[in-house]
Short mmCIF file of C-alpha atoms in Angstrom, two decimals:
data_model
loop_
_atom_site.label_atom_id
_atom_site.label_comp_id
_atom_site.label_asym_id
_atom_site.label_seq_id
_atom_site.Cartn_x
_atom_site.Cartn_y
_atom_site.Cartn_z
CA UNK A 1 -23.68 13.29 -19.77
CA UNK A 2 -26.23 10.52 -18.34
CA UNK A 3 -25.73 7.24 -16.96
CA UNK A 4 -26.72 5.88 -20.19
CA UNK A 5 -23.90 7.53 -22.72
CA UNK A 6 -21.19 6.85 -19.95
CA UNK A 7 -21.58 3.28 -19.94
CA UNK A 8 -22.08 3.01 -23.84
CA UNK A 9 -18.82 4.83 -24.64
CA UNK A 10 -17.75 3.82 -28.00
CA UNK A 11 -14.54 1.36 -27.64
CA UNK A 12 -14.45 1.70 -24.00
CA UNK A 13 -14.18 -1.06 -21.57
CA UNK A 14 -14.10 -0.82 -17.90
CA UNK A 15 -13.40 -3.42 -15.43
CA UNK A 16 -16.41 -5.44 -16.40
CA UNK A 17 -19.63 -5.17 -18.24
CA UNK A 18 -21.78 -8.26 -16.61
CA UNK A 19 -22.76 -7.66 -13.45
CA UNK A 20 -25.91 -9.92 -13.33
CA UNK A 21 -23.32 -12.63 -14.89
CA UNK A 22 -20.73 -12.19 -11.97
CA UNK A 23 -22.97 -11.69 -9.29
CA UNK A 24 -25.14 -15.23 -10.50
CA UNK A 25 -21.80 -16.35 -10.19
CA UNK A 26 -20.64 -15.23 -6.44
CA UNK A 27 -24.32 -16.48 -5.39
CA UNK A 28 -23.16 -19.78 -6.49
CA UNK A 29 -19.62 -19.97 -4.97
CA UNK A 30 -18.97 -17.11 -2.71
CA UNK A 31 -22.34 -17.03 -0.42
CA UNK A 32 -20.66 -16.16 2.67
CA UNK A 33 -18.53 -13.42 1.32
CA UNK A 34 -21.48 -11.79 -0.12
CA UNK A 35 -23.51 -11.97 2.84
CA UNK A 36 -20.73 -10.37 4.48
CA UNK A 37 -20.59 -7.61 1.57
CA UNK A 38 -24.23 -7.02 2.05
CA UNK A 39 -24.13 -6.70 5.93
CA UNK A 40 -21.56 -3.79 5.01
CA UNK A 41 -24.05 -2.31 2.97
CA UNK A 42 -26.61 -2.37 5.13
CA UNK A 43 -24.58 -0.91 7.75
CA UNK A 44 -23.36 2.29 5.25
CA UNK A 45 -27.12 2.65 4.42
CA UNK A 46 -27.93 2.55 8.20
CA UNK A 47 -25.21 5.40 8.66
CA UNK A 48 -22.71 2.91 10.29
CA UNK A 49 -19.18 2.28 9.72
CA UNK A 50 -16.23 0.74 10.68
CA UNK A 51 -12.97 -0.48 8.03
CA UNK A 52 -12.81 -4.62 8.05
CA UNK A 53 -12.90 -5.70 4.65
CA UNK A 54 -9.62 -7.52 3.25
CA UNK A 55 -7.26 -5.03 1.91
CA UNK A 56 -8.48 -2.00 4.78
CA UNK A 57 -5.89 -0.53 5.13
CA UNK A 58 -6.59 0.95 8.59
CA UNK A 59 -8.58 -1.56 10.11
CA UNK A 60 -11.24 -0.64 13.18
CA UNK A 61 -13.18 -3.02 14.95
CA UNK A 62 -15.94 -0.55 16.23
CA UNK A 63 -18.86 1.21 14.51
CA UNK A 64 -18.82 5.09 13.81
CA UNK A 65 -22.67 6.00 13.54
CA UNK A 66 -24.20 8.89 12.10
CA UNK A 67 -27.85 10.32 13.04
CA UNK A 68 -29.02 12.00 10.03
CA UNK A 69 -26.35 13.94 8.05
CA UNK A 70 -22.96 12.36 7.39
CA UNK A 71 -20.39 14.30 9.22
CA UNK A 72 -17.66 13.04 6.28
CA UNK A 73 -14.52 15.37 8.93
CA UNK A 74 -16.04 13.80 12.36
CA UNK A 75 -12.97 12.07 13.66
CA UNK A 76 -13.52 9.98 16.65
CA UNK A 77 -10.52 9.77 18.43
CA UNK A 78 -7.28 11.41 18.20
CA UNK A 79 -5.74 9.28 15.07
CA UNK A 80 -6.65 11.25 12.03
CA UNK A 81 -6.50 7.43 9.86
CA UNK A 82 -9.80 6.75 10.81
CA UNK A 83 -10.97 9.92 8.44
CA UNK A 84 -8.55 9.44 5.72
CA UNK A 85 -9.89 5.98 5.41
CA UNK A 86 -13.42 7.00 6.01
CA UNK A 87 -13.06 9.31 2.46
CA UNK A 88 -11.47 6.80 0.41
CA UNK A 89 -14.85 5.37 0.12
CA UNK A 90 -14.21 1.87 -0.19
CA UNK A 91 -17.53 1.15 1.51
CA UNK A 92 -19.48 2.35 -2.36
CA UNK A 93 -18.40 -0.55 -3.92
CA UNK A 94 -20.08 -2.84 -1.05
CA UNK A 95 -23.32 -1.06 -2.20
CA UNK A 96 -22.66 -1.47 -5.80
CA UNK A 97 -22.29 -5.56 -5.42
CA UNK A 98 -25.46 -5.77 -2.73
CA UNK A 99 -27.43 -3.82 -5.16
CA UNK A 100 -25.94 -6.04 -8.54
CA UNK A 101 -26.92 -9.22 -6.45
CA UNK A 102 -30.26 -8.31 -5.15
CA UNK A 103 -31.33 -5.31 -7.19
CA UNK A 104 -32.41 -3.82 -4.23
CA UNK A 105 -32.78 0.02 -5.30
CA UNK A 106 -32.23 0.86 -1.72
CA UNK A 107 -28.38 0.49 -1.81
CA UNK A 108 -28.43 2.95 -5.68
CA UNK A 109 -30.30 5.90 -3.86
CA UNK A 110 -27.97 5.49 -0.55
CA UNK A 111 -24.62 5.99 -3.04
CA UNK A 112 -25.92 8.47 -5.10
CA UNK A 113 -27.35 10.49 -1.64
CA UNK A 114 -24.12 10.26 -0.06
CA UNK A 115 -22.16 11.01 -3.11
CA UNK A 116 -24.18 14.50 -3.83
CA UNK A 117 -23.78 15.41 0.36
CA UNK A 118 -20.19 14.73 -0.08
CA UNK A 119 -19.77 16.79 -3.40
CA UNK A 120 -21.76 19.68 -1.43
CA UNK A 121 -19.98 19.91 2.02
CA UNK A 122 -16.30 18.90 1.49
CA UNK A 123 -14.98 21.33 -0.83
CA UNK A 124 -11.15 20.71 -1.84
CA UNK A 125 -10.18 24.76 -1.23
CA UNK A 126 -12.04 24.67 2.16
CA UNK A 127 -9.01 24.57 4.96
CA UNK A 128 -11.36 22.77 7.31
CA UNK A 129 -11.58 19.58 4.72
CA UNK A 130 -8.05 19.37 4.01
CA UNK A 131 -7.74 15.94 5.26
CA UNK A 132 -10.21 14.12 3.02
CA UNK A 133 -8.33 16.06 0.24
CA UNK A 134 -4.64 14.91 0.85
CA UNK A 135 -3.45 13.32 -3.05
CA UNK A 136 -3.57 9.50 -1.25
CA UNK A 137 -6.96 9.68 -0.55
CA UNK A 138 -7.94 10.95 -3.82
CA UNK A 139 -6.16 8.86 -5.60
CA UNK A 140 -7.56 5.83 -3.96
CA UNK A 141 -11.15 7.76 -4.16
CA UNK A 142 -10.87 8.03 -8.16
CA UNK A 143 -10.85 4.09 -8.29
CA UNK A 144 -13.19 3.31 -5.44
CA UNK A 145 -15.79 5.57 -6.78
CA UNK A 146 -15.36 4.74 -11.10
CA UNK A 147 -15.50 1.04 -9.65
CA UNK A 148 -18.39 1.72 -7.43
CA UNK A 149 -20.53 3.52 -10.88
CA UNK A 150 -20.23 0.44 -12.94
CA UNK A 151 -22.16 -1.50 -10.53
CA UNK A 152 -25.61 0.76 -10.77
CA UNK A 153 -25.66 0.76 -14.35
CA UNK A 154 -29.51 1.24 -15.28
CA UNK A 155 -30.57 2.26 -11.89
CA UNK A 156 -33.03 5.21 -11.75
CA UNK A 157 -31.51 6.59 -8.97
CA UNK A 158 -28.63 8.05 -11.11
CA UNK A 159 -30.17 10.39 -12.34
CA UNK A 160 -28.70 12.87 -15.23
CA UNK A 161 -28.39 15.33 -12.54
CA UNK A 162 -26.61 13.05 -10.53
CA UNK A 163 -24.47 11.45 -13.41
CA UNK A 164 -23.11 15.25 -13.98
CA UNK A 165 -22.53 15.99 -10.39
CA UNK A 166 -20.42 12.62 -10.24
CA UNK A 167 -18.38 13.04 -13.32
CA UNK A 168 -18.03 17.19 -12.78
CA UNK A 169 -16.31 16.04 -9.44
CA UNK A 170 -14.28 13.10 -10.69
CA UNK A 171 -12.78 15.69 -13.28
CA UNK A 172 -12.49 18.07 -10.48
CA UNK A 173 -10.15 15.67 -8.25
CA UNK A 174 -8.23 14.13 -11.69
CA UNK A 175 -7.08 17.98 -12.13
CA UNK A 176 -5.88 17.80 -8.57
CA UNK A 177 -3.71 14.64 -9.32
CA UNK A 178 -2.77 16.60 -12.66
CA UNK A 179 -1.14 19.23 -11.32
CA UNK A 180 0.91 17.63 -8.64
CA UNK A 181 4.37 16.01 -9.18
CA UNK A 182 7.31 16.23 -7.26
CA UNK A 183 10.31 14.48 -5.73
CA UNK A 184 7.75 13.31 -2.87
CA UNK A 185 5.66 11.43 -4.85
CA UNK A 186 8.26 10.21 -7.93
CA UNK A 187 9.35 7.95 -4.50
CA UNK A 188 6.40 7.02 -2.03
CA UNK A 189 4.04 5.31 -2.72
CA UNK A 190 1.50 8.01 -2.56
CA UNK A 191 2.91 8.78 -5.87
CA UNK A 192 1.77 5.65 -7.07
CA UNK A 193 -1.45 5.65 -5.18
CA UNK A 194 -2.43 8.85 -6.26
CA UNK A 195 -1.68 7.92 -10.39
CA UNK A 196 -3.29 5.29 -10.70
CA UNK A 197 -6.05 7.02 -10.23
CA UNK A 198 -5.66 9.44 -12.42
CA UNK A 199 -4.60 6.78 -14.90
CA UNK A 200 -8.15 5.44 -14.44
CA UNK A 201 -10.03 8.47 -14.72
CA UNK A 202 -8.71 9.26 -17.94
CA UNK A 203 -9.66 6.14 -19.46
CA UNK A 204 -13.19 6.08 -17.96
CA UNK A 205 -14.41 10.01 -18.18
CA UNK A 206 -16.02 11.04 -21.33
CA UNK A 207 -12.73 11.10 -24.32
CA UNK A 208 -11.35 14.77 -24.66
CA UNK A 209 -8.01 15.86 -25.37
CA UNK A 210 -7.45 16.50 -21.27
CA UNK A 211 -8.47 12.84 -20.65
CA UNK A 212 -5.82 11.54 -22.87
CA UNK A 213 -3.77 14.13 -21.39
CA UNK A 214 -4.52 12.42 -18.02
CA UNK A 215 -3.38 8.68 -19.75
CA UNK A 216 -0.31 10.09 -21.02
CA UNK A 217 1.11 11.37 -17.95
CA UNK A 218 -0.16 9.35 -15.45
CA UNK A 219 1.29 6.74 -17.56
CA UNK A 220 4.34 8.40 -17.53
CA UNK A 221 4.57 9.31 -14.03
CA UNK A 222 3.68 5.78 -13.16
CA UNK A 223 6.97 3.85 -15.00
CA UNK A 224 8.87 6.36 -13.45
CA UNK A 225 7.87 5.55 -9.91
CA UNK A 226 8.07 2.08 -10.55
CA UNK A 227 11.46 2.08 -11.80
CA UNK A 228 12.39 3.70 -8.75
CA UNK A 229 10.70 2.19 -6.31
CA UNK A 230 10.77 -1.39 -7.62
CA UNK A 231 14.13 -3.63 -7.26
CA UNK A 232 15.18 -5.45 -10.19
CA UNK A 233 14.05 -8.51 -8.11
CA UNK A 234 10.43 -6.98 -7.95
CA UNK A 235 9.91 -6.08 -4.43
CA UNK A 236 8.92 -2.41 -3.14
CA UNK A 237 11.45 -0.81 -1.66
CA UNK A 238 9.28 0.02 1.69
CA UNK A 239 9.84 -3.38 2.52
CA UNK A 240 6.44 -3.68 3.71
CA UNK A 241 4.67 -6.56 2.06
CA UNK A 242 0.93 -5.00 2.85
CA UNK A 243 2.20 -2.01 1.18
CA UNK A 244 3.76 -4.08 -1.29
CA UNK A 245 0.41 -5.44 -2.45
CA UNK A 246 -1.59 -1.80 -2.14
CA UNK A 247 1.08 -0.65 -4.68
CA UNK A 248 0.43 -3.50 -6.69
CA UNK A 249 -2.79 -3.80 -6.72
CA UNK A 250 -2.47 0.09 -8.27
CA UNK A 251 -0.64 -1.22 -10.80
CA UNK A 252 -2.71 -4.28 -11.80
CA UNK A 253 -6.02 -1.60 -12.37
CA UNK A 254 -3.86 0.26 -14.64
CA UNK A 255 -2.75 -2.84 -16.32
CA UNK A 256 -6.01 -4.47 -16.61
CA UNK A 257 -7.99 -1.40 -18.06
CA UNK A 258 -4.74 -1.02 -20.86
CA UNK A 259 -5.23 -4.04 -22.43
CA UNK A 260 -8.39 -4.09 -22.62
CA UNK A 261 -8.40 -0.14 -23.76
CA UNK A 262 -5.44 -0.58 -26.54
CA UNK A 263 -3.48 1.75 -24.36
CA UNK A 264 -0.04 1.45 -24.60
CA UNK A 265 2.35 1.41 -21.86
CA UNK A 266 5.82 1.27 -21.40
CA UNK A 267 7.51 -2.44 -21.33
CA UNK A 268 9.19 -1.53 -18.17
CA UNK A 269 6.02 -1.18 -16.25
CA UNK A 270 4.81 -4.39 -17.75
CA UNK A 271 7.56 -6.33 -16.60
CA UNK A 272 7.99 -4.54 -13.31
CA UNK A 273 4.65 -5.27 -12.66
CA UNK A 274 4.65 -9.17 -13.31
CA UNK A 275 7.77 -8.81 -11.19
CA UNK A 276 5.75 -7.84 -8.43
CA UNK A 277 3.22 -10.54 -8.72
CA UNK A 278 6.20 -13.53 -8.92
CA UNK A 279 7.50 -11.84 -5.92
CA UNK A 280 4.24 -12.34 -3.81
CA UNK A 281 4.27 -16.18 -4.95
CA UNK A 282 7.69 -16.92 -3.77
CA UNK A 283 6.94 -14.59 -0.51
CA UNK A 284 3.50 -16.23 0.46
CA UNK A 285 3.78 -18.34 3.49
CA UNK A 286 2.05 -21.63 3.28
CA UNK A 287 -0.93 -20.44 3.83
CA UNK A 288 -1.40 -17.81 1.30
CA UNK A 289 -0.64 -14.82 4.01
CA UNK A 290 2.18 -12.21 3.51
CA UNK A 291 4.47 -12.49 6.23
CA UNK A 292 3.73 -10.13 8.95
CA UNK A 293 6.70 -7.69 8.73
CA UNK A 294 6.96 -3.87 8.06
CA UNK A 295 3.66 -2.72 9.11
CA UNK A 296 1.54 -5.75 7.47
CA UNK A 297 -1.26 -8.03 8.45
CA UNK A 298 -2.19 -11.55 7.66
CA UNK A 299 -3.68 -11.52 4.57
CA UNK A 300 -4.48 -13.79 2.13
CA UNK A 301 -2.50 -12.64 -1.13
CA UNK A 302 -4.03 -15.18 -3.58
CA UNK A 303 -6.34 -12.08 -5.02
CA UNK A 304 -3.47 -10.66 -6.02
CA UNK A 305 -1.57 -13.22 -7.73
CA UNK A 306 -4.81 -14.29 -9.60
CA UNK A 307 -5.62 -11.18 -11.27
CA UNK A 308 -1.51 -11.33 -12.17
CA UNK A 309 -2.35 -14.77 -13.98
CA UNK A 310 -5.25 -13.25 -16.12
CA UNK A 311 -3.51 -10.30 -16.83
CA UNK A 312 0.03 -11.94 -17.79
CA UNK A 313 -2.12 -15.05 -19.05
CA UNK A 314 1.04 -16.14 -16.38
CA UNK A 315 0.90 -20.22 -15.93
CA UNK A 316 3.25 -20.13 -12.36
CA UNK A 317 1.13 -16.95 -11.24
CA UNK A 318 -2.15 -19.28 -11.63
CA UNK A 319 -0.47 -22.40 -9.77
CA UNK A 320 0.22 -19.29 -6.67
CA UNK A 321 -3.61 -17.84 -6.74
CA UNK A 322 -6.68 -19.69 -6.70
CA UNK A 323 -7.67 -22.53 -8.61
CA UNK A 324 -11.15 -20.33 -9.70
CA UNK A 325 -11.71 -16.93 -8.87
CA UNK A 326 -12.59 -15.57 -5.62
CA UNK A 327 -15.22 -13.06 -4.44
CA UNK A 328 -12.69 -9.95 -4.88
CA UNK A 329 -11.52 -11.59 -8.03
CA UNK A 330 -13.96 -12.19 -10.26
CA UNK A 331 -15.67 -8.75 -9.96
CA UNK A 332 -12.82 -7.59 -11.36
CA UNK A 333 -12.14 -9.70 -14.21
CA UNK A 334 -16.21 -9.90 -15.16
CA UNK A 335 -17.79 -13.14 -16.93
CA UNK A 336 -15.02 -12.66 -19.73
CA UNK A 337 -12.24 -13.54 -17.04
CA UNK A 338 -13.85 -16.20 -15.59
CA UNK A 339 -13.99 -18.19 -18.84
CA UNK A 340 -10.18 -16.92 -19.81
CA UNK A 341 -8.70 -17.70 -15.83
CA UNK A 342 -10.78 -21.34 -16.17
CA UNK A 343 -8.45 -22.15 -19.74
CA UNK A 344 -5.33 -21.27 -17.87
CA UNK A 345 -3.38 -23.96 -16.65
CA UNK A 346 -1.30 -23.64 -13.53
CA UNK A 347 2.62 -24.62 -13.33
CA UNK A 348 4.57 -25.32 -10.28
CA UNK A 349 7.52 -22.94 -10.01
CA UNK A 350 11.00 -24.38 -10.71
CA UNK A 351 12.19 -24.11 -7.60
CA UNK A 352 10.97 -23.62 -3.66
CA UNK A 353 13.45 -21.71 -2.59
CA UNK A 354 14.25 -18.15 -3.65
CA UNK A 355 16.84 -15.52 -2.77
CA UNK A 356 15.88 -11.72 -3.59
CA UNK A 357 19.00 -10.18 -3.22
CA UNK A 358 18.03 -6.60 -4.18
CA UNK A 359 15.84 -5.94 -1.03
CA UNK A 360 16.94 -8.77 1.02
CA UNK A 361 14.35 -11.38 1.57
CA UNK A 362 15.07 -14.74 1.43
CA UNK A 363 12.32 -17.60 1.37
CA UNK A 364 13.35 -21.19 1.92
CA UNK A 365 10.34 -24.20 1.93
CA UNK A 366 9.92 -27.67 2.06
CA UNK A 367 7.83 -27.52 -0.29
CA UNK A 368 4.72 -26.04 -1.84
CA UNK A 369 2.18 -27.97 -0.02
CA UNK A 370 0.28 -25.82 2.71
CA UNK A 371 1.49 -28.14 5.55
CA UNK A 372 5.46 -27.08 3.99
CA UNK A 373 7.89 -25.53 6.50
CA UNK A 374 8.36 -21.98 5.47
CA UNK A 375 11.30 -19.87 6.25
CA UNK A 376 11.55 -16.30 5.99
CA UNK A 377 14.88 -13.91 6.46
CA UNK A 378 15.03 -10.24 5.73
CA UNK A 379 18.83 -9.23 5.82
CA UNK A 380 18.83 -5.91 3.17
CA UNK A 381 17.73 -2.35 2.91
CA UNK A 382 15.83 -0.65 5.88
CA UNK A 383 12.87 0.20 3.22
CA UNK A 384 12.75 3.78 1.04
CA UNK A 385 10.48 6.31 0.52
CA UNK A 386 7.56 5.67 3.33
CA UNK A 387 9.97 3.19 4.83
CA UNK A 388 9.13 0.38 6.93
CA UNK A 389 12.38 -0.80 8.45
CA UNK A 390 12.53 -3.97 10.06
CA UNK A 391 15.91 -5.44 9.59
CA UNK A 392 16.97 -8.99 10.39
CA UNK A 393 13.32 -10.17 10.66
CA UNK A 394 12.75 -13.69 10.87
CA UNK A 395 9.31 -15.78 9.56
CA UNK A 396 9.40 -19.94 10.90
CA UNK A 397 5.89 -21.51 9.76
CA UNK A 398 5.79 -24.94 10.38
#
């Protein structure tokens, strides 16, 4: 299949369709975060790397260079993370908006390069790659690189050749995700990492009776982790709110590409999922961070209670996320969103206080304004699964 019949599936939407509309649009309001994407660009097409971007997981502050050939199993000191994250890839989709907003065919011929050395030299039955092939990282790998496609639509540098390798391998790791469920992953969040990608491919790969077979039980598989690893007052049960928000943000893909697919999912995962996003309003400190607790950082979490408010169409989820889109935002929801987010009008939760008994967390405020005392106290469970215990933690913002 070429780049041409993938993109002009019949009845198939992906995440967005406008790229020249969306990237017009971060020009206008978002200059400094896309000079920022770019300078990541330029640094993966320079062979440099390092993990800053907002939702990095393992964050590093220095640059890993590579003369010549990418060495994708190099790790540079003794903490594997630094190659797990290194395979996830995240750094494609950086080269997919630089080239969208400058058109610069540069940044299309780096991805698909790197893409066909990867496919040739880290095989998944080779024992010496195992750790770029651990279900997390291809899970996370199956978005990042479907995402990172959709942005060099038209290039010339993805070629047919190129098109096939991508999609043969895609397939390759989906069937990898296929054939592995257990206890393990029915409670960590791997589980959840790891579907969702899956989820994804099935929609996006070329429609075949395995694809749907992919929707169907990553579907499946998905309701039943979050049933389990959800409280009925919609945090995850890690207790971690960074890890809170990766799950979620898992969850809001799979959401997303449903309704605009037709796919049906269950009304449990629905709910749970809007659960999730009501649970990062009430937790936000005053200045949009997640509290720092359980293996977190300061992040801002109004990305993820945004995309909530377009997908629910979720008044009280709008007042909690940004007034219009931001940079990681609106890529997302494409020129479509934008228009749909602007008609939504935002409504000031009932209350500024809020007890979530199932996990534990309770979040007393003065008010809603970012200048509000804030008051966090975590008095529950010690966190499931990958558990992040951290029990009588205390948050004062003032």
């Amino acid at each position: 299949m070429n780049g041409k019949v993938f993109f002009q599936q019949a009845g198939k939407r992906f995440f967005f369709e406008d790229a020249a509309a969306v990237a017009a649009y971060v020009k206008r309001h978002c200059p400094e975060e896309l000079a920022r994407v770019i300078a990541v660009a330029d640094d993966v097409a320079a062979g440099r790397f390092r993990f800053d971007l907002r939702w990095d997981m393992e964050r590093t502050t220095e640059y890993v260079t590579f003369d010549g050939d990418i060495d994708w199993l190099r790790q540079p000191a003794a903490d594997p993370e630094w190659v797990y994250a290194f395979n996830r890839m995240r750094f494609w989709i950086c080269l997919g908006q630089a080239y969208a907003a400058t058109g610069r065919e540069e940044y299309a011929q780096v991805f698909v390069r790197q893409m066909t050395h990867w496919i040739s030299t880290v095989k998944k039955d080779d024992p010496a790659c195992a750790k770029a092939w651990r279900s997390i990282e291809i899970g996370l790998r199956l978005e990042y690189w479907l995402k990172a496609i959709c942005y060099f639509k038209g290039s010339p540098a993805v070629t047919d050749e190129a098109m096939a390798l991508f999609l043969q391998s895609v397939a390759e790791q989906a069937e990898v995700i296929m054939d592995l469920w257990n206890d393990y992953n029915l409670m960590s969040n791997w589980g959840m990492l790891s579907n969702h990608g899956l989820f994804i491919a099935g929609v996006m790969l070329p429609a075949s009776e395995r694809t749907r077979a992919y929707i169907e039980e990553s579907a499946r598989r998905l309701n039943a982790e979050i049933v389990m690893q959800v409280y009925r007052d919609g945090t995850q049960w890690e207790q971690s709110p960074m890890y809170h928000n990766e799950v979620l943000s898992c969850y809001l893909d799979v959401c997303l590409l449903a309704r605009r697919n037709g796919i049906a999912l269950p009304d449990t995962l629905w709910q749970k999922t809007r659960d999730m996003c009501i649970a990062d309003l009430y937790a936000a400190k005053p200045d949009h961070n997640e509290v720092s607790m359980g293996d977190s950082d300061e992040i801002d979490v109004r990305d993820m209670i945004s995309r909530g408010a377009y997908i629910f169409r979720d008044s009280l989820l709008k007042f909690g996320g940004y007034g219009a889109p931001d940079y990681d935002t609106v890529w997302e929801l494409g020129e479509e969103g934008l228009a749909a987010y602007a008609d939504l009008a935002a409504q000031a939760p009932p209350e500024t206080d809020h007890a979530f008994s199932d996990s534990g967390n309770f979040y007393l405020r003065s008010g809603w304004a970012e200048d509000a005392t804030f008051l966090h106290f975590h008095c529950g469970t010690l966190g499931a699964g990958h558990g992040h215990a951290d029990q009588l933690h205390i948050d004062l913002f003032t």
